[in-house]
PDB file of C-alpha atoms in Angstrom:
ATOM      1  CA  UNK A   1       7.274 -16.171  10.258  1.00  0.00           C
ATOM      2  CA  UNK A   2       8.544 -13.488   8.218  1.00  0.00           C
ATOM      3  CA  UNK A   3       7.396  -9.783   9.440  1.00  0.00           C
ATOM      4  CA  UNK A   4       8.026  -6.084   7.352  1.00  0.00           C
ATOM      5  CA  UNK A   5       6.395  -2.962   8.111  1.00  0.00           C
ATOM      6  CA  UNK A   6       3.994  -1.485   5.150  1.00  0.00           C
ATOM      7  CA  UNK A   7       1.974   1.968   5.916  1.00  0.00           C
ATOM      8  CA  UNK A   8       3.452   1.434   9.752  1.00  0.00           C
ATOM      9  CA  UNK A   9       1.197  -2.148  10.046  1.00  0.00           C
ATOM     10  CA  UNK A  10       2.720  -5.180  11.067  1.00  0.00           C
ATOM     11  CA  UNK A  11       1.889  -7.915   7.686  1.00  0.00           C
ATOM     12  CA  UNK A  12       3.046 -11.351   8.385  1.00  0.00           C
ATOM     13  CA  UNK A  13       3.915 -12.765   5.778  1.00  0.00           C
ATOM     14  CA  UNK A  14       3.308 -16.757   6.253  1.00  0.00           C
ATOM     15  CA  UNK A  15       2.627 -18.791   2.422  1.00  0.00           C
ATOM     16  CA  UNK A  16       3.230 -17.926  -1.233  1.00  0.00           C
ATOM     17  CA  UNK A  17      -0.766 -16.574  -1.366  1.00  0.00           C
ATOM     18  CA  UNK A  18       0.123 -13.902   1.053  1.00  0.00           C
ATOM     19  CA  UNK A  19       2.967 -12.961  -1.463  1.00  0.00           C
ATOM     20  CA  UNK A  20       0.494 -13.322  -4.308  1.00  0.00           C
ATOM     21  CA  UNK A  21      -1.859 -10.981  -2.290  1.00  0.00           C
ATOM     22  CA  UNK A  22       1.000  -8.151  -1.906  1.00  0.00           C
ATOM     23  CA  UNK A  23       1.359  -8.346  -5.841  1.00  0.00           C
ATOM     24  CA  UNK A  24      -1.849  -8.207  -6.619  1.00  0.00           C
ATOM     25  CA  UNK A  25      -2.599  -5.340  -4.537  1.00  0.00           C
ATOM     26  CA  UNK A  26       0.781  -3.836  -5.975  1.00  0.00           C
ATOM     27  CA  UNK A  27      -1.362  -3.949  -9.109  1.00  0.00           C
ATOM     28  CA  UNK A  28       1.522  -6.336 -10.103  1.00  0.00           C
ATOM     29  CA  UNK A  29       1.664  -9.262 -12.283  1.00  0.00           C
ATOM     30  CA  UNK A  30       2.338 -12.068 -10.303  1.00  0.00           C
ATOM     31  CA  UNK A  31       4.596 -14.046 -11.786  1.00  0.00           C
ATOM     32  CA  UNK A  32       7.487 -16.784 -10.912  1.00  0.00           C
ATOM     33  CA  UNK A  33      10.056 -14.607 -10.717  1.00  0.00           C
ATOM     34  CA  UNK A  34       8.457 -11.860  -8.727  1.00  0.00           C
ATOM     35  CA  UNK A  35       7.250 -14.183  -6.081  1.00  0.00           C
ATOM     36  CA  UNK A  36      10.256 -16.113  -5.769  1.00  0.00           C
ATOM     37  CA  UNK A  37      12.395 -12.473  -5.387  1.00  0.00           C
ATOM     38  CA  UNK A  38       9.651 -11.001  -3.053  1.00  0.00           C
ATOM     39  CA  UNK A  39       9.696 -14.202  -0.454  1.00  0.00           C
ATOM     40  CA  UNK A  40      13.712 -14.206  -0.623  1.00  0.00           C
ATOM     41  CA  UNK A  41      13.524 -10.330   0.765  1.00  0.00           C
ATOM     42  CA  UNK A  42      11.212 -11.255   3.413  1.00  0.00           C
ATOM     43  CA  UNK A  43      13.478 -13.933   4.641  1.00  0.00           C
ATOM     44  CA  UNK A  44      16.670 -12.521   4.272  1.00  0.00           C
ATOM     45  CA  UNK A  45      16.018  -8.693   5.034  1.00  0.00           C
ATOM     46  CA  UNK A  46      19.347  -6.233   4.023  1.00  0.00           C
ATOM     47  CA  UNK A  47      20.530  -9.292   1.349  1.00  0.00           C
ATOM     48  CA  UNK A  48      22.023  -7.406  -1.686  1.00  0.00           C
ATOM     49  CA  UNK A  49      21.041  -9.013  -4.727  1.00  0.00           C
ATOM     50  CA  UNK A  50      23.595 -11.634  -5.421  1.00  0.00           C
ATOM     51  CA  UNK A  51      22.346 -13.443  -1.790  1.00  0.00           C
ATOM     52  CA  UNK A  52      18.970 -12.762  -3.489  1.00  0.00           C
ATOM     53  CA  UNK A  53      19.629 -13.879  -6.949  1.00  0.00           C
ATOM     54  CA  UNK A  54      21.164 -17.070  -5.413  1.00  0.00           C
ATOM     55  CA  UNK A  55      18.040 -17.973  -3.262  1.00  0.00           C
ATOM     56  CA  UNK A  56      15.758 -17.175  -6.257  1.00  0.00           C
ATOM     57  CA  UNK A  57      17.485 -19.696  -7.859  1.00  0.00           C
ATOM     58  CA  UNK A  58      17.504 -22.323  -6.062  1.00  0.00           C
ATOM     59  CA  UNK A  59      13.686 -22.051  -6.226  1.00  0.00           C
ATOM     60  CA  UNK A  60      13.466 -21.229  -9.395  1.00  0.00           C
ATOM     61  CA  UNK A  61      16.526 -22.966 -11.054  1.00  0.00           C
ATOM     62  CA  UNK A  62      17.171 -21.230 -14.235  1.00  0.00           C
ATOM     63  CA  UNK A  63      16.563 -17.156 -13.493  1.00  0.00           C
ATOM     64  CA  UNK A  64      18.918 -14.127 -15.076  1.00  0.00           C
ATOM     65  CA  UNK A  65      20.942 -11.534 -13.132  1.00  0.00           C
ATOM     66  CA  UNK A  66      19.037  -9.095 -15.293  1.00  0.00           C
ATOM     67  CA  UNK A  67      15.390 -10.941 -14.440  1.00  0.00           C
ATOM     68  CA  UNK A  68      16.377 -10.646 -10.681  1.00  0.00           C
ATOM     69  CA  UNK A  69      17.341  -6.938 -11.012  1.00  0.00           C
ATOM     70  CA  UNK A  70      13.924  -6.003 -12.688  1.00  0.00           C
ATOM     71  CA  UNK A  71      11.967  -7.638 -10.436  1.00  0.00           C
ATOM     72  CA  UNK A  72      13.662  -5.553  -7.604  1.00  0.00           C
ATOM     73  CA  UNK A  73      13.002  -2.855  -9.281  1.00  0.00           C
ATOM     74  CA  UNK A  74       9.662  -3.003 -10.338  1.00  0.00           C
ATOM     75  CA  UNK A  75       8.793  -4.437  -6.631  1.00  0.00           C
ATOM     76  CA  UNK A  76      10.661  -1.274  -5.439  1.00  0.00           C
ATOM     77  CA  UNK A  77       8.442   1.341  -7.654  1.00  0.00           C
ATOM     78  CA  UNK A  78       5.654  -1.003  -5.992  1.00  0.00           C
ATOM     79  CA  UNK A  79       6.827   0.126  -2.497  1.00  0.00           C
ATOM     80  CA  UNK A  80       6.953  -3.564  -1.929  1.00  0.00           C
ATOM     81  CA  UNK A  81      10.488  -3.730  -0.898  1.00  0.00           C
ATOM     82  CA  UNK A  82      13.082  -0.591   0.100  1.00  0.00           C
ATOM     83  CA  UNK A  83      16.349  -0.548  -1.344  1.00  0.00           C
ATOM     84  CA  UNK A  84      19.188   1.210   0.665  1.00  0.00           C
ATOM     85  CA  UNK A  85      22.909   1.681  -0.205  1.00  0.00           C
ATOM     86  CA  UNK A  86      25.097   2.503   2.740  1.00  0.00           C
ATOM     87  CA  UNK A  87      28.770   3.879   1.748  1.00  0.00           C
ATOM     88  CA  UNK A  88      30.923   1.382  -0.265  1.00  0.00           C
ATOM     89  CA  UNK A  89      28.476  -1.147  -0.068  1.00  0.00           C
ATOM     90  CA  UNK A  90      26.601  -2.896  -2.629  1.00  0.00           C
ATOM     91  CA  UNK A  91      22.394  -2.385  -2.973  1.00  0.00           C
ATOM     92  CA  UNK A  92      20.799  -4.350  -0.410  1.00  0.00           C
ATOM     93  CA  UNK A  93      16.871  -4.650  -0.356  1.00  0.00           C
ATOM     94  CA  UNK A  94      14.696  -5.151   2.974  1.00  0.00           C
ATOM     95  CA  UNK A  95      10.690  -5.650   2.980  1.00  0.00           C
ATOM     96  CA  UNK A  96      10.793  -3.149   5.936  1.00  0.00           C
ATOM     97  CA  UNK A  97       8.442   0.380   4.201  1.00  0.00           C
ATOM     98  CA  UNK A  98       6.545   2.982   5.029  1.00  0.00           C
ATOM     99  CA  UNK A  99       7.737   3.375   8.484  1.00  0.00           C
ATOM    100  CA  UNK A 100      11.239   5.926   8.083  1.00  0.00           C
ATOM    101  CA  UNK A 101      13.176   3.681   9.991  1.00  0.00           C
ATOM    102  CA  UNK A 102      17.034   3.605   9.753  1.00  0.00           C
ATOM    103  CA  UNK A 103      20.181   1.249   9.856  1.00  0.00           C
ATOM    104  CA  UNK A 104      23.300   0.588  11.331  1.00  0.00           C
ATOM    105  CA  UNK A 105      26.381  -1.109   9.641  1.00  0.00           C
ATOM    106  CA  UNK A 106      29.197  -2.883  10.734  1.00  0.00           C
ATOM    107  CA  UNK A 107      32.246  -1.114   9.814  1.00  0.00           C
ATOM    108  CA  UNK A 108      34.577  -4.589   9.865  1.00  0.00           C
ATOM    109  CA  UNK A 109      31.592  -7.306   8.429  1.00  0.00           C
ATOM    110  CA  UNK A 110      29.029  -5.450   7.098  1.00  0.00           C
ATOM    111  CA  UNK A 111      25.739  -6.303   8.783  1.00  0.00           C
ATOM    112  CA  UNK A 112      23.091  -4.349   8.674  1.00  0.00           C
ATOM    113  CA  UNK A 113      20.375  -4.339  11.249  1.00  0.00           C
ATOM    114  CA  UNK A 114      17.183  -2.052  11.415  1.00  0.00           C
ATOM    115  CA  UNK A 115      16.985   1.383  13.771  1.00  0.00           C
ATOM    116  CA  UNK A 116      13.769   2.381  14.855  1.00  0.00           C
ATOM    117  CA  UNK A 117      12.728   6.339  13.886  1.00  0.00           C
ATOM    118  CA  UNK A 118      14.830   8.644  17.233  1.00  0.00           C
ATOM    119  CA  UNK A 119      11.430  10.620  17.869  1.00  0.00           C
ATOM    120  CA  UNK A 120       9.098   7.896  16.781  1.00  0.00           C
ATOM    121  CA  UNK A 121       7.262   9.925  14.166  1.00  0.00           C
ATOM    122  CA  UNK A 122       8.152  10.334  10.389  1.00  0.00           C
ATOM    123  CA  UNK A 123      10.398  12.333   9.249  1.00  0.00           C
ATOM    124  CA  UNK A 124      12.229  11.282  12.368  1.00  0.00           C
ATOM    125  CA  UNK A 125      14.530  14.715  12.660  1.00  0.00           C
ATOM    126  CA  UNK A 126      13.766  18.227  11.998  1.00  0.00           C
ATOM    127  CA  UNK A 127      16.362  19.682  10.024  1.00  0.00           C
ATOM    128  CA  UNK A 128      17.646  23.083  11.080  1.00  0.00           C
ATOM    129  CA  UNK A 129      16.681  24.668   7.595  1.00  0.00           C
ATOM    130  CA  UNK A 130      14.171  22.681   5.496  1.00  0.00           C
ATOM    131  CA  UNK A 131      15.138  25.056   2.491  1.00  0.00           C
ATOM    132  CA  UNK A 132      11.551  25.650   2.134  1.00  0.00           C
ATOM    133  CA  UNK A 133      11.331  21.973   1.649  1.00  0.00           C
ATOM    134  CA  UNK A 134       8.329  19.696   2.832  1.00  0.00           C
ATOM    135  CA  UNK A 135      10.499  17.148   4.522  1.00  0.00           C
ATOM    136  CA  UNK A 136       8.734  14.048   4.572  1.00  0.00           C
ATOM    137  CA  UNK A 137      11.521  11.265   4.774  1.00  0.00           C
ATOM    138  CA  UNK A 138      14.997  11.267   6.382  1.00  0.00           C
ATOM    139  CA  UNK A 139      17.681   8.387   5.718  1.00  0.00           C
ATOM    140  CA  UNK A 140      20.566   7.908   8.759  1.00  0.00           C
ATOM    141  CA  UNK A 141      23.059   5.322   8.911  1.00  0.00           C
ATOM    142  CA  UNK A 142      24.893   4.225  11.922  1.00  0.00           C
ATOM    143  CA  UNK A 143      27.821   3.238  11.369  1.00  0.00           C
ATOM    144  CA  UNK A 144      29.563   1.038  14.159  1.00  0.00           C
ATOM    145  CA  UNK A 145      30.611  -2.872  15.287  1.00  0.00           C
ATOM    146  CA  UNK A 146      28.365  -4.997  15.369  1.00  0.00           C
ATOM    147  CA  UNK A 147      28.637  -7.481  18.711  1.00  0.00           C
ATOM    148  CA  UNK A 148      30.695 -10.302  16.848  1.00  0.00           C
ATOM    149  CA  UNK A 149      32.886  -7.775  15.595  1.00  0.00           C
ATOM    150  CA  UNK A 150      33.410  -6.034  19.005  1.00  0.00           C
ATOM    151  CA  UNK A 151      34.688  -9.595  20.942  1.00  0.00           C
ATOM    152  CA  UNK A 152      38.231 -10.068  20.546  1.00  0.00           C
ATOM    153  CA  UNK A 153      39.441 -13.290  18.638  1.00  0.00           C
ATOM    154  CA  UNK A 154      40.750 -15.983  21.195  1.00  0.00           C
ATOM    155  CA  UNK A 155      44.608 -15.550  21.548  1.00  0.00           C
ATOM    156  CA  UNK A 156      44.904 -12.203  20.226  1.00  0.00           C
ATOM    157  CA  UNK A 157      46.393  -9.034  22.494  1.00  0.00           C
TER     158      UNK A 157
END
């Protein structure tokens, strides 16, 4: 059971028609490609594309880099999938919108794992000068070890 959070509502996401549904209401084609792409983000959430290129083709078989990289996009302009790009890391894309949550990264492997909003409500913190800005998103990234990366290897000081 895959799970992402659109307009703060849990949607399951269970078969290829539910994928066909999000397109659709996306007012998106739905197409090979873009279901294949969409499915691989709701099963592996953070993936950057390579990981998702790879899964789309072994689907799909044949697929470009470049088809795989305008799908994301065009699923991203859809709101369909977030893309997020934490320091010296490549893209990754999650199925996770419309909720302002956050992330924290493993400074030695890289994961990435989700951070709910600190006050609960979007845009999550109040800035101490909105510039005369209406502030209606904020992006934070924790930046830590993750617990693999905090046990110590066997026979190491």
């Amino acid at each position: 059971m895959i799970q992402f959070i659109r307009r703060v509502e849990v949607v399951v996401v269970r078969n290829p028609p539910q994928v066909e549904c999000l397109l659709r209401d996306a007012a998106l084609r739905v197409t090979a490609p873009r279901k294949a792409v969409l499915s691989a983000v709701h099963e592996y959430p953070h993936a950057d594309t390579e990981s998702l290129l790879a899964v789309t083709r072994a689907r799909l078989g044949s697929v470009s880099h470049q088809a795989v990289y305008d799908v994301l996009r065009a699923l991203t302009d859809a709101g369909l999938v977030r893309r997020i790009q934490p320091a010296g890391s490549a893209a990754r894309y999650e199925a996770r919108v419309g909720d302002n949550h956050h992330h924290v990264v493993c400074r030695s492997c890289g994961a990435v794992s989700d951070v709910d909003c600190a006050i609960g409500e979007p845009p999550c913190l109040t800035a101490s000068d909105d510039a005369g800005f209406a502030i209606d998103e904020a992006e934070v990234v924790y930046w830590g070890l993750c617990p693999a990366c905090q046990s110590p290897l066997p026979g190491r000081c």
